[in-house]
Amino acid sequence: MKTRRIIFIVIALCCAVLSRAEENEVPTAILQHGTTMSLFKGYSAFKNAMEVADEGDVITLSQGVFEGDFNITKSVSIYGAGFEDHSDKGMEKTEIKSPLYFGASDENTTLSKIHLEGVYCTGNIFFGQLRNGSAGRPVKEITISKCRINDGVYFRSNINTVNISCCVLNAVKGYYVSIVVAKMDITNCYLFSTVSSLDPQSNVLIDHCIIGGYYDKNYQYAQFKFTNDIFVSTASYSNDQSWITYNGIGSYVDNCLYNTKRIGGSYGVKMYTNYGNVTNCTGVAYDEMFKDVADAAYTPERTFILSNEEWIDNDDTPIGIHGGDGFNKAPATPTVKSLQLGVSGTTLSVTYDAEVR
């Protein structure tokens, strides 16, 4: 079943490429329901596909801009063409201009196995919340991969599992401090801000990330495990410390780099936890961390290759986003290089050349 699904996703992409060529690059959405596929065109294509989607369906978005009111009430997988433009490859990003709300109002419905990949979201993403602001039903499993989220990711209901990888994103927060995320893994990401406002029963692993947020003593109640990360944040006052967690019993920080240099009116930070341990951490000035540019700001062109090859983890891969599983911005959807269609009677044949990015 998994192999067949992958084949249909590839065919869906072929249809999307053909549609764009014929319709002067109008954005398209392909809805895959079992062995049946439906094509939607225009800026509201994603919204229209979502309105008729069912549990377990797959929606594949072309490059381009999608607008609408996105209240997603079904357990679906959403794949885009990528979260950044690549002019050298003739590719543009998939951009969703409105907030995304994942949550069902039916008390007998629980969303599960939500997958979001390869999109640029200009607004917030809410899980367990309806567009009208009311709480939705719980969401069990969430995967966000290879996306850029300009605003925040918010949880309105308790969540079993959250996996966020290879993303560029802002804050990740519980809507209330009482929200429990049983297991959240954030790996190989660039975090502009913080993960906060979660219940002490929450368990958060942040591994091989670049972190720009200042983790102070307020709202850091969850059990945090920071490993192989690079903290490029600053403190507001010279006597401030970077409180990785205040009430998070069992938290720890291991094998991380942290900024020691003052930036403008802000100061370098010290690594500290109230109830946990800090081990094997190294203080480095932010402008001495990377080879490509003498700062830590994110741009699409940045490589973030470390200036010191000795900053490695236990698996001999670099600290930061290139270690572990690595930082790969290309979504799992393949790139279609060529496409040919043939019709013989009632038979349609498709011949294509595709490559994994």
Short mmCIF file of N, CA, C and O in Angstrom, two decimals, residues 226-229 253-257 279-282 311-314 319:
data_model
loop_
_atom_site.label_atom_id
_atom_site.label_comp_id
_atom_site.label_asym_id
_atom_site.label_seq_id
_atom_site.Cartn_x
_atom_site.Cartn_y
_atom_site.Cartn_z
N PHE A 226 18.17 19.71 25.54
CA PHE A 226 18.88 20.38 24.46
C PHE A 226 20.18 19.63 24.20
O PHE A 226 21.02 19.50 25.09
N THR A 227 20.35 19.12 22.99
CA THR A 227 21.57 18.40 22.65
C THR A 227 22.10 18.86 21.29
O THR A 227 21.33 19.02 20.34
N ASN A 228 23.39 19.12 21.22
CA ASN A 228 24.07 19.44 19.96
C ASN A 228 23.50 20.68 19.27
O ASN A 228 23.46 20.76 18.05
N ASP A 229 23.04 21.65 20.07
CA ASP A 229 22.42 22.86 19.54
C ASP A 229 23.40 24.03 19.57
O ASP A 229 24.44 23.98 20.24
N VAL A 253 21.09 20.25 29.36
CA VAL A 253 21.70 20.82 28.16
C VAL A 253 23.04 20.13 27.98
O VAL A 253 23.86 20.12 28.90
N ASP A 254 23.26 19.55 26.81
CA ASP A 254 24.51 18.81 26.61
C ASP A 254 25.10 19.08 25.24
O ASP A 254 24.39 19.10 24.23
N ASN A 255 26.41 19.33 25.22
CA ASN A 255 27.19 19.46 23.98
C ASN A 255 26.65 20.56 23.07
O ASN A 255 26.42 20.36 21.88
N CYS A 256 26.45 21.74 23.63
CA CYS A 256 25.92 22.87 22.87
C CYS A 256 26.93 24.02 22.83
O CYS A 256 27.79 24.14 23.69
N LEU A 257 26.79 24.86 21.80
CA LEU A 257 27.50 26.13 21.73
C LEU A 257 26.58 27.24 22.16
O LEU A 257 25.36 27.18 21.92
N THR A 279 26.20 20.22 30.58
CA THR A 279 27.44 19.48 30.41
C THR A 279 28.02 19.71 29.01
O THR A 279 27.29 19.84 28.03
N ASN A 280 29.33 19.76 28.94
CA ASN A 280 30.07 19.79 27.67
C ASN A 280 29.67 20.95 26.76
O ASN A 280 29.66 20.81 25.53
N CYS A 281 29.34 22.10 27.34
CA CYS A 281 28.94 23.25 26.53
C CYS A 281 30.11 24.24 26.40
O CYS A 281 30.93 24.37 27.30
N THR A 282 30.13 24.94 25.27
CA THR A 282 31.24 25.83 24.95
C THR A 282 30.72 27.21 24.58
O THR A 282 29.81 27.34 23.76
N TRP A 311 33.88 20.87 16.70
CA TRP A 311 32.59 20.97 17.37
C TRP A 311 31.67 19.88 16.81
O TRP A 311 30.93 20.10 15.84
N ILE A 312 31.72 18.71 17.38
CA ILE A 312 30.99 17.56 16.86
C ILE A 312 30.18 16.90 17.97
O ILE A 312 30.39 17.16 19.15
N ASP A 313 29.26 16.02 17.55
CA ASP A 313 28.47 15.27 18.53
C ASP A 313 29.09 13.89 18.73
O ASP A 313 30.18 13.58 18.22
N ASN A 314 28.40 13.04 19.44
CA ASN A 314 28.93 11.70 19.74
C ASN A 314 29.02 10.80 18.52
O ASN A 314 29.70 9.78 18.54
N ILE A 319 27.94 19.72 15.39
CA ILE A 319 26.90 20.37 16.18
C ILE A 319 26.12 21.31 15.25
O ILE A 319 26.67 21.83 14.29
#
